[in-house]
Tab-separated table of C-alpha atoms and ligand atoms in Angstrom:
chain	number	residue	atom	x	y	z
K	200	MET	CA	19.712	-24.304	-6.144
K	201	ALA	CA	17.177	-23.102	-8.698
K	202	ASP	CA	16.409	-19.406	-8.983
K	203	ALA	CA	13.560	-17.972	-6.927
K	204	ASP	CA	9.950	-17.961	-8.112
K	205	ILE	CA	9.104	-14.479	-9.346
K	206	ILE	CA	5.911	-13.272	-7.674
K	207	ASN	CA	3.843	-11.613	-10.387
K	208	GLY	CA	2.228	-8.659	-8.615
K	209	LYS	CA	0.759	-7.331	-11.847
K	210	ALA	CA	-1.199	-10.537	-12.484
K	211	PHE	CA	-2.148	-10.795	-8.799
K	212	ALA	CA	-3.453	-7.214	-8.857
K	213	GLU	CA	-5.445	-7.921	-12.030
K	214	GLY	CA	-7.102	-10.864	-10.287
K	215	LEU	CA	-7.986	-8.745	-7.251
K	216	ARG	CA	-9.341	-5.931	-9.441
K	217	HIS	CA	-11.474	-8.469	-11.283
K	218	ARG	CA	-12.964	-9.732	-7.995
K	219	VAL	CA	-13.565	-6.122	-6.883
K	220	SER	CA	-15.362	-5.370	-10.179
K	221	GLU	CA	-17.591	-8.418	-9.766
K	222	GLU	CA	-18.445	-7.367	-6.225
K	223	ALA	CA	-19.168	-3.788	-7.339
K	224	ALA	CA	-21.519	-5.112	-10.037
K	225	ARG	CA	-23.297	-7.305	-7.485
K	226	LEU	CA	-23.710	-4.385	-5.039
K	227	LYS	CA	-25.226	-2.271	-7.799
K	228	ALA	CA	-27.598	-5.005	-8.983
K	229	ASP	CA	-28.722	-6.205	-5.538
K	230	HIS	CA	-28.613	-2.993	-3.496
K	231	GLY	CA	-28.368	-0.054	-5.927
K	232	LEU	CA	-25.036	0.728	-4.252
K	233	VAL	CA	-22.164	2.189	-6.289
K	234	PRO	CA	-19.019	2.469	-4.131
K	235	GLY	CA	-17.414	5.918	-4.440
K	236	LEU	CA	-13.805	6.941	-3.849
K	237	ALA	CA	-12.713	10.565	-3.429
K	238	VAL	CA	-9.048	11.350	-4.032
K	239	VAL	CA	-7.644	14.714	-2.979
K	240	LEU	CA	-4.398	16.023	-4.468
K	241	VAL	CA	-2.819	19.258	-3.297
K	242	GLY	CA	-0.098	20.691	-5.531
K	243	GLU	CA	1.661	19.557	-8.667
K	244	ASP	CA	4.052	16.789	-7.584
K	245	PRO	CA	4.512	14.792	-10.832
K	246	ALA	CA	4.673	11.331	-9.196
K	247	SER	CA	1.531	12.088	-7.150
K	248	GLN	CA	-0.265	13.280	-10.278
K	249	VAL	CA	0.477	9.943	-11.984
K	250	TYR	CA	-0.745	7.949	-8.953
K	251	VAL	CA	-3.940	10.003	-8.696
K	252	ARG	CA	-4.681	9.609	-12.402
K	253	ASN	CA	-4.184	5.826	-12.166
K	254	LYS	CA	-6.366	5.609	-9.070
K	255	GLY	CA	-9.193	7.478	-10.811
K	256	LYS	CA	-8.929	5.381	-13.967
K	257	GLN	CA	-8.884	2.040	-12.159
K	258	THR	CA	-11.769	3.096	-9.885
K	259	VAL	CA	-13.989	3.777	-12.912
K	260	GLU	CA	-12.820	0.581	-14.657
K	261	ALA	CA	-13.931	-1.386	-11.583
K	262	GLY	CA	-17.448	0.048	-11.949
K	263	MET	CA	-17.156	2.485	-9.053
K	264	GLN	CA	-17.474	6.261	-8.839
K	265	SER	CA	-14.344	8.399	-8.747
K	266	PHE	CA	-14.315	11.935	-7.369
K	267	GLU	CA	-11.078	13.835	-7.970
K	268	HIS	CA	-10.290	17.064	-6.138
K	269	LYS	CA	-7.174	18.813	-7.385
K	270	LEU	CA	-6.230	21.832	-5.318
K	271	PRO	CA	-3.431	24.358	-5.886
K	272	ASP	CA	-0.154	24.161	-3.992
K	273	ASP	CA	-1.031	27.223	-1.879
K	274	THR	CA	-4.336	25.791	-0.594
K	275	GLY	CA	-4.740	26.660	3.085
K	276	GLN	CA	-5.192	24.044	5.776
K	277	ASP	CA	-8.681	25.335	6.664
K	278	GLU	CA	-9.795	25.020	3.068
K	279	LEU	CA	-8.489	21.448	2.867
K	280	LEU	CA	-10.137	20.533	6.170
K	281	ALA	CA	-13.426	22.037	4.922
K	282	LEU	CA	-13.245	19.785	1.830
K	283	VAL	CA	-12.560	16.708	3.985
K	284	HIS	CA	-15.579	17.585	6.144
K	285	ARG	CA	-17.784	17.922	3.051
K	286	LEU	CA	-16.587	14.522	1.777
K	287	ASN	CA	-17.257	13.012	5.224
K	288	GLN	CA	-20.911	14.113	4.875
K	289	ASP	CA	-21.321	13.077	1.226
K	290	HIS	CA	-23.287	9.806	0.991
K	291	ALA	CA	-21.947	9.030	-2.496
K	292	VAL	CA	-18.390	8.991	-1.094
K	293	HIS	CA	-17.458	5.806	0.793
K	294	GLY	CA	-13.687	6.220	0.748
K	295	ILE	CA	-11.501	9.314	1.110
K	296	LEU	CA	-7.815	9.404	0.224
K	297	VAL	CA	-5.699	12.522	0.649
K	298	GLN	CA	-2.553	12.000	-1.407
K	299	LEU	CA	0.670	12.341	0.612
K	300	PRO	CA	3.009	14.092	0.919
K	301	LEU	CA	1.122	17.348	1.453
K	302	PRO	CA	2.844	20.731	0.995
K	303	GLY	CA	4.964	21.741	3.976
K	304	HIS	CA	2.563	24.404	5.309
K	305	ILE	CA	-0.161	21.798	5.909
K	306	ASP	CA	-0.249	19.620	9.036
K	307	GLU	CA	-0.664	16.095	7.597
K	308	LYS	CA	-1.747	14.581	10.893
K	309	ALA	CA	-4.533	17.152	11.354
K	310	VAL	CA	-5.860	16.342	7.881
K	311	ILE	CA	-5.733	12.558	8.377
K	312	ASP	CA	-7.395	12.943	11.789
K	313	ALA	CA	-10.252	14.848	10.119
K	314	ILE	CA	-11.186	11.908	7.835
K	315	GLU	CA	-14.199	9.922	9.036
K	316	THR	CA	-12.654	6.645	10.232
K	317	ALA	CA	-15.179	4.508	8.310
K	318	LYS	CA	-14.104	6.276	5.079
K	319	ASP	CA	-10.358	6.116	5.826
K	320	VAL	CA	-9.490	3.689	3.001
K	321	ASP	CA	-5.775	4.450	3.485
K	322	GLY	CA	-5.967	3.156	7.071
K	323	PHE	CA	-3.788	6.033	8.306
K	324	HIS	CA	-6.181	7.446	10.947
K	325	VAL	CA	-5.078	6.702	14.531
K	326	VAL	CA	-8.335	4.834	15.181
K	327	ASN	CA	-7.617	2.401	12.342
K	328	THR	CA	-3.939	2.228	13.300
K	329	GLY	CA	-4.994	1.385	16.859
K	330	LYS	CA	-7.488	-1.250	15.721
K	331	LEU	CA	-4.775	-2.913	13.660
K	332	ALA	CA	-2.354	-2.739	16.592
K	333	ILE	CA	-4.768	-4.555	18.923
K	334	GLY	CA	-5.697	-6.998	16.162
K	335	THR	CA	-9.440	-6.371	15.692
K	336	ASN	CA	-10.918	-7.429	12.364
K	337	ASP	CA	-12.685	-4.163	11.526
K	338	ALA	CA	-9.581	-2.020	10.933
K	339	MET	CA	-9.072	-0.306	7.588
K	340	VAL	CA	-5.621	-1.647	6.699
K	341	PRO	CA	-3.075	0.442	4.727
K	342	CYS	CA	-3.025	-0.675	1.105
K	343	THR	CA	0.661	-1.423	0.492
K	344	PRO	CA	1.195	-3.756	3.469
K	345	LEU	CA	-2.197	-5.378	2.800
K	346	GLY	CA	-1.056	-6.160	-0.758
K	347	CYS	CA	2.219	-7.603	0.574
K	348	LEU	CA	0.344	-9.815	3.023
K	349	MET	CA	-1.992	-11.127	0.318
K	350	MET	CA	0.975	-12.139	-1.843
K	351	LEU	CA	2.759	-13.766	1.114
K	352	LYS	CA	-0.316	-15.819	2.035
K	353	ASP	CA	-0.797	-16.841	-1.569
K	354	LYS	CA	2.809	-18.070	-1.713
K	355	LEU	CA	3.132	-19.654	1.718
K	356	GLY	CA	-0.365	-20.499	2.909
K	357	SER	CA	-0.112	-20.251	6.691
K	358	LEU	CA	2.519	-17.804	7.966
K	359	SER	CA	2.238	-19.111	11.527
K	360	GLY	CA	5.543	-19.515	13.340
K	361	LYS	CA	7.641	-18.041	10.553
K	362	LYS	CA	10.386	-15.549	11.328
K	363	ALA	CA	9.606	-12.275	9.563
K	364	LEU	CA	11.850	-9.274	9.273
K	365	VAL	CA	10.449	-5.901	8.234
K	366	LEU	CA	13.128	-3.486	7.129
K	367	GLY	CA	11.772	0.043	7.652
K	368	ARG	CA	9.515	1.555	10.307
K	369	SER	CA	7.318	4.014	8.423
K	370	ASN	CA	3.705	4.538	9.445
K	371	ILE	CA	2.594	3.788	5.864
K	372	VAL	CA	4.379	0.457	5.386
K	373	GLY	CA	6.807	-0.824	8.054
K	374	LYS	CA	4.703	-0.528	11.204
K	375	PRO	CA	1.388	-1.775	9.741
K	376	MET	CA	3.265	-4.591	7.930
K	377	ALA	CA	4.748	-5.738	11.241
K	378	ALA	CA	1.285	-5.614	12.898
K	379	LEU	CA	-0.241	-7.705	10.085
K	380	LEU	CA	2.536	-10.314	10.272
K	381	LEU	CA	2.179	-10.513	14.056
K	382	LYS	CA	-1.567	-11.079	13.614
K	383	GLU	CA	-0.654	-14.009	11.331
K	384	ASN	CA	1.427	-15.457	14.201
K	385	CYS	CA	4.829	-14.663	12.745
K	386	THR	CA	7.781	-13.881	15.007
K	387	VAL	CA	8.400	-10.328	13.875
K	388	THR	CA	11.512	-8.166	13.933
K	389	ILE	CA	11.411	-4.529	12.814
K	390	ALA	CA	14.837	-3.384	11.600
K	391	HIS	CA	15.800	0.196	10.785
K	392	SER	CA	18.730	2.535	10.289
K	393	ARG	CA	20.050	1.976	13.826
K	394	THR	CA	19.766	-1.814	13.814
K	395	ARG	CA	23.040	-3.582	14.602
K	396	ASN	CA	24.172	-6.573	12.521
K	397	LEU	CA	21.485	-5.913	9.956
K	398	ALA	CA	22.791	-8.553	7.535
K	399	ASP	CA	22.596	-11.236	10.265
K	400	GLU	CA	19.083	-10.134	11.245
K	401	CYS	CA	17.975	-10.419	7.632
K	402	ARG	CA	19.654	-13.798	7.201
K	403	ALA	CA	17.564	-15.250	10.027
K	404	ALA	CA	14.270	-14.374	8.318
K	405	ASP	CA	11.940	-16.766	6.478
K	406	ILE	CA	10.052	-13.684	5.262
K	407	LEU	CA	11.840	-10.443	4.457
K	408	VAL	CA	9.896	-7.282	3.638
K	409	ALA	CA	12.147	-4.412	2.537
K	410	ALA	CA	10.631	-0.929	2.783
K	411	VAL	CA	13.445	1.540	3.399
K	412	GLY	CA	13.712	3.465	0.142
K	413	ARG	CA	17.418	2.732	-0.436
K	414	PRO	CA	18.274	1.348	-3.852
K	415	ARG	CA	19.514	-2.278	-3.753
K	416	MET	CA	20.494	-2.056	-0.100
K	417	VAL	CA	19.663	-5.701	0.675
K	418	LYS	CA	22.422	-7.894	-0.741
K	419	GLY	CA	22.109	-11.474	-1.965
K	420	ASP	CA	24.103	-12.868	0.969
K	421	TRP	CA	21.754	-11.148	3.464
K	422	ILE	CA	18.997	-13.532	2.422
K	423	LYS	CA	18.292	-16.922	3.946
K	424	PRO	CA	18.217	-19.581	1.208
K	425	GLY	CA	14.596	-20.248	0.286
K	426	ALA	CA	13.204	-17.138	2.028
K	427	VAL	CA	10.296	-15.173	0.569
K	428	VAL	CA	11.388	-11.621	-0.227
K	429	ILE	CA	8.913	-8.771	-0.703
K	430	ASP	CA	10.497	-5.621	-2.092
K	431	VAL	CA	8.444	-2.480	-1.446
K	432	GLY	CA	11.204	-0.131	-2.644
K	433	MET	CA	10.571	2.130	-5.653
K	434	ASN	CA	13.801	3.979	-6.217
K	435	ARG	CA	14.506	5.906	-9.387
K	436	ILE	CA	18.187	5.716	-10.335
K	437	ASP	CA	20.217	6.981	-13.268
K	438	ALA	CA	20.433	4.475	-16.117
K	439	PRO	CA	23.136	5.717	-18.505
K	440	GLU	CA	23.002	2.311	-20.248
K	441	LYS	CA	19.528	3.303	-21.517
K	442	GLY	CA	20.815	6.604	-22.877
K	443	GLU	CA	21.808	9.973	-21.542
K	444	GLY	CA	19.569	11.363	-18.824
K	445	LYS	CA	17.528	8.141	-18.622
K	446	THR	CA	16.419	6.626	-15.313
K	447	ARG	CA	14.945	3.356	-14.141
K	448	LEU	CA	13.154	1.952	-11.122
K	449	VAL	CA	14.916	-0.421	-8.735
K	450	GLY	CA	13.852	-1.866	-5.409
K	451	ASP	CA	15.475	-1.944	-1.983
K	452	VAL	CA	16.810	-5.427	-2.769
K	453	ASP	CA	19.651	-6.294	-5.142
K	454	PHE	CA	17.322	-8.382	-7.294
K	455	ASP	CA	19.892	-10.043	-9.556
K	456	ALA	CA	21.775	-11.450	-6.562
K	457	ALA	CA	18.710	-12.134	-4.397
K	458	VAL	CA	16.909	-14.128	-7.081
K	459	ARG	CA	19.683	-16.765	-6.844
K	460	VAL	CA	19.159	-17.267	-3.109
K	461	ALA	CA	15.511	-16.593	-2.254
K	462	GLY	CA	12.673	-19.097	-2.661
K	463	ALA	CA	10.373	-16.397	-4.058
K	464	ILE	CA	10.763	-12.684	-4.684
K	465	THR	CA	8.751	-9.727	-5.975
K	466	PRO	CA	10.342	-7.791	-8.865
K	467	VAL	CA	10.479	-4.000	-9.187
K	468	PRO	CA	8.551	-2.860	-11.127
K	469	GLY	CA	5.685	-5.348	-11.373
K	470	GLY	CA	5.667	-6.646	-7.796
K	471	VAL	CA	4.191	-4.735	-4.870
K	472	GLY	CA	3.410	-1.539	-6.835
K	473	PRO	CA	0.336	-2.730	-8.782
K	474	MET	CA	-1.144	-4.277	-5.641
K	475	THR	CA	-1.447	-0.947	-3.822
K	476	ILE	CA	-4.214	0.523	-6.000
K	477	ALA	CA	-5.969	-2.856	-6.242
K	478	CYS	CA	-6.086	-2.944	-2.416
K	479	LEU	CA	-7.399	0.624	-2.365
K	480	LEU	CA	-10.319	-0.465	-4.578
K	481	ARG	CA	-10.842	-3.463	-2.295
K	482	ASN	CA	-10.899	-1.222	0.794
K	483	THR	CA	-13.408	1.108	-0.895
K	484	VAL	CA	-15.823	-1.774	-1.578
K	485	VAL	CA	-15.433	-3.032	1.996
K	486	ALA	CA	-15.992	0.523	3.342
K	487	ALA	CA	-19.121	0.978	1.201
K	488	CYS	CA	-20.561	-2.314	2.480
K	489	SER	CA	-19.925	-1.513	6.125
K	490	GLN	CA	-21.428	1.989	5.739
K	491	LYS	CA	-24.600	0.399	4.285
K	492	GLY	CA	-24.771	-2.306	6.966
K	493	LEU	CA	-23.983	-5.050	4.443
K	494	GLU	CA	-21.652	-7.938	5.157
K	495	ALA	CA	-18.157	-7.144	3.854
K	496	PRO	CA	-17.035	-9.437	1.024
K	497	ASP	CA	-13.949	-11.597	1.458
K	498	LEU	CA	-11.779	-10.140	-1.308
T	1106	GUN	N1	1.642	8.584	-1.158
T	1106	GUN	C1	2.364	7.471	-1.450
T	1106	GUN	N2	1.693	6.348	-1.135
T	1106	GUN	C2	0.514	6.749	-0.628
T	1106	GUN	C3	-0.624	6.045	-0.142
T	1106	GUN	O1	-0.681	4.807	-0.081
T	1106	GUN	N3	-1.662	6.820	0.282
T	1106	GUN	C4	-1.610	8.188	0.244
T	1106	GUN	N4	-2.667	8.867	0.701
T	1106	GUN	N5	-0.572	8.865	-0.199
T	1106	GUN	C5	0.471	8.155	-0.646
């Protein structure tokens, strides 16, 4: 059998960002509306700093306003909540993202609960989580699973009746991914660290989404021939072959083996990763439209 198609998330994300930019330009020309995204970073986590910088840059490149709030590691919860409340009231801000993880002394749930649900472009607030769970169309959907779904639909067209396995049950990826696949009429299994016969469960799936954060855990012979594999993993491992002290990114799937079995697969890097920020920009445009009473674009 031929090797799997490689799903080019970078190109897909570029296409989505282009559509978002066009929509932002139209909103400005027709309605004087410039969508605004506020990103809040507490502390100095290097990976979070990179993400926040990229979010700000891509927001501006899409013709939208970016508001960055960088707070020191010892910021108190009350101070952070006060900032969220100010952003909730600010009419130039249509989307609010508080970068996770937050320092240990801050209650993440209390902060997420404080975000105005209409501005919750991460889709982490319980109101948006609940809307997604009951399948209404006005939920803000978390960006990473939304990006995965877009790529799956692009590859497969209708997902109806397919067997989907989601490996991982996080609130950020696994659970919303399962809800989205169920809404598309898939038969959905959520597997996790206590699942028995994991390899057999995976092998039954037409669609496999791996989001466990374990480098190359999913082996080639766990994959059903022809299945579509979406690898959400971003694991940094030592890469002595690149030189001493060097590292590289690998997914949750053993790509080199899986590519010989799957029908299509996302690489790491260059698969799911670039889609996350593109979906964040998309959610910000949709949020801005709904806050202004305008019909949300189909992006
Ligand atoms: N940290 C890692 N991924 C995310 C994300 O999608 N949103 C937020 N707020 N924090 C993150």
